[in-house]
C-alpha cells in the first residue's frame, strides 16, 4: 500500500517538475517521512537495516549537495533522491543513480 502511495507521489513530483521546474519541499519531506512506516511494515530491524538506509540516504544527500553547490543539480532533485534512498536498498540506490546519470 505504501509503495502505491510512493508511486502516486512520484507521479505528482514528475508532473509538477515538468510544469514548473520545481519540486516542493513538502513532497520530498512526505516521501522521506513515509519511509518510516514502510520500514516498520517491511520488518526492518533498527540495526543494521534502518541505520544502513539512513546512512546511504545521508551519503547520497551529501554527494548530490556537492553537485548542487557546483550548479550541476537542482536543490529539489537533491532532496528527492535522498528521500528515495530511504526507501531503497543499497543495490537499488546504485541502479537508480546509474539510470539517472
Short mmCIF file of C-alpha atoms in Angstrom, two decimals:
data_model
loop_
_atom_site.label_atom_id
_atom_site.label_comp_id
_atom_site.label_asym_id
_atom_site.label_seq_id
_atom_site.Cartn_x
_atom_site.Cartn_y
_atom_site.Cartn_z
CA UNK A 1 0.00 0.00 0.00
CA UNK A 2 2.72 2.49 0.92
CA UNK A 3 4.59 1.68 -2.28
CA UNK A 4 1.45 2.69 -4.22
CA UNK A 5 1.36 5.95 -2.25
CA UNK A 6 5.04 6.50 -3.09
CA UNK A 7 4.33 5.85 -6.77
CA UNK A 8 1.46 8.34 -6.75
CA UNK A 9 3.60 10.94 -5.03
CA UNK A 10 6.37 10.44 -7.59
CA UNK A 11 3.85 10.99 -10.39
CA UNK A 12 2.82 14.25 -8.69
CA UNK A 13 6.51 15.19 -8.37
CA UNK A 14 7.21 14.44 -12.03
CA UNK A 15 4.14 16.31 -13.24
CA UNK A 16 4.90 19.36 -11.12
CA UNK A 17 8.58 19.33 -12.08
CA UNK A 18 7.70 19.21 -15.77
CA UNK A 19 5.28 22.12 -15.40
CA UNK A 20 7.15 24.45 -13.05
CA UNK A 21 10.70 23.04 -12.87
CA UNK A 22 10.37 22.85 -9.07
CA UNK A 23 9.89 20.04 -6.57
CA UNK A 24 8.07 21.24 -3.45
CA UNK A 25 9.81 20.58 -0.14
CA UNK A 26 6.62 19.17 1.35
CA UNK A 27 6.60 16.39 -1.26
CA UNK A 28 10.20 15.37 -0.64
CA UNK A 29 9.64 15.61 3.10
CA UNK A 30 6.49 13.50 2.89
CA UNK A 31 8.31 10.85 0.87
CA UNK A 32 11.09 10.79 3.46
CA UNK A 33 8.69 10.54 6.39
CA UNK A 34 6.63 7.78 4.77
CA UNK A 35 9.78 5.65 4.71
CA UNK A 36 9.39 5.18 8.49
CA UNK A 37 6.12 3.22 8.38
CA UNK A 38 7.44 1.44 5.27
CA UNK A 39 10.44 0.19 7.28
CA UNK A 40 8.18 -0.96 10.09
CA UNK A 41 5.76 -2.76 7.76
CA UNK A 42 8.70 -4.33 5.91
CA UNK A 43 10.05 -5.74 9.16
CA UNK A 44 13.40 -3.96 9.02
CA UNK A 45 15.43 -4.01 12.20
CA UNK A 46 16.76 -0.79 13.70
CA UNK A 47 20.31 -2.10 13.45
CA UNK A 48 21.69 -2.61 10.86
CA UNK A 49 18.80 -2.29 8.37
CA UNK A 50 17.30 1.10 9.18
CA UNK A 51 20.68 2.53 10.17
CA UNK A 52 22.01 1.48 6.75
CA UNK A 53 19.06 3.09 4.98
CA UNK A 54 19.67 6.37 6.80
CA UNK A 55 23.43 6.18 6.17
CA UNK A 56 23.02 5.58 2.46
CA UNK A 57 20.49 8.42 2.21
CA UNK A 58 22.87 10.76 4.06
CA UNK A 59 25.75 9.88 1.73
CA UNK A 60 23.53 10.35 -1.32
CA UNK A 61 22.36 13.71 0.04
CA UNK A 62 25.94 14.88 0.68
CA UNK A 63 27.16 13.82 -2.77
CA UNK A 64 24.28 15.47 -4.54
CA UNK A 65 24.51 18.57 -2.32
CA UNK A 66 28.05 18.88 -3.63
CA UNK A 67 26.69 18.66 -7.18
CA UNK A 68 24.15 21.35 -6.25
CA UNK A 69 26.95 23.52 -4.86
CA UNK A 70 28.63 23.48 -8.26
CA UNK A 71 25.39 24.14 -10.18
CA UNK A 72 25.09 20.65 -11.62
CA UNK A 73 21.79 19.74 -9.94
CA UNK A 74 18.73 21.45 -8.51
CA UNK A 75 18.05 21.55 -4.78
CA UNK A 76 14.69 19.81 -5.13
CA UNK A 77 16.35 16.96 -7.01
CA UNK A 78 18.92 16.58 -4.22
CA UNK A 79 16.23 16.33 -1.55
CA UNK A 80 14.10 13.96 -3.62
CA UNK A 81 16.89 11.49 -4.37
CA UNK A 82 17.88 11.42 -0.69
CA UNK A 83 14.24 10.79 0.27
CA UNK A 84 14.02 7.96 -2.25
CA UNK A 85 17.25 6.45 -0.91
CA UNK A 86 15.42 5.96 2.40
CA UNK A 87 13.06 3.53 0.65
CA UNK A 88 15.56 1.52 -1.37
CA UNK A 89 18.29 -0.99 -0.50
CA UNK A 90 21.84 -0.06 -1.46
CA UNK A 91 21.82 -2.06 -4.70
CA UNK A 92 18.63 -0.39 -5.88
CA UNK A 93 20.02 3.06 -4.96
CA UNK A 94 23.09 2.32 -7.07
CA UNK A 95 20.89 1.24 -10.00
CA UNK A 96 18.82 4.40 -9.62
CA UNK A 97 21.93 6.58 -9.68
CA UNK A 98 23.23 4.83 -12.81
CA UNK A 99 19.86 5.26 -14.54
CA UNK A 100 19.77 8.93 -13.51
CA UNK A 101 23.21 9.55 -14.95
#
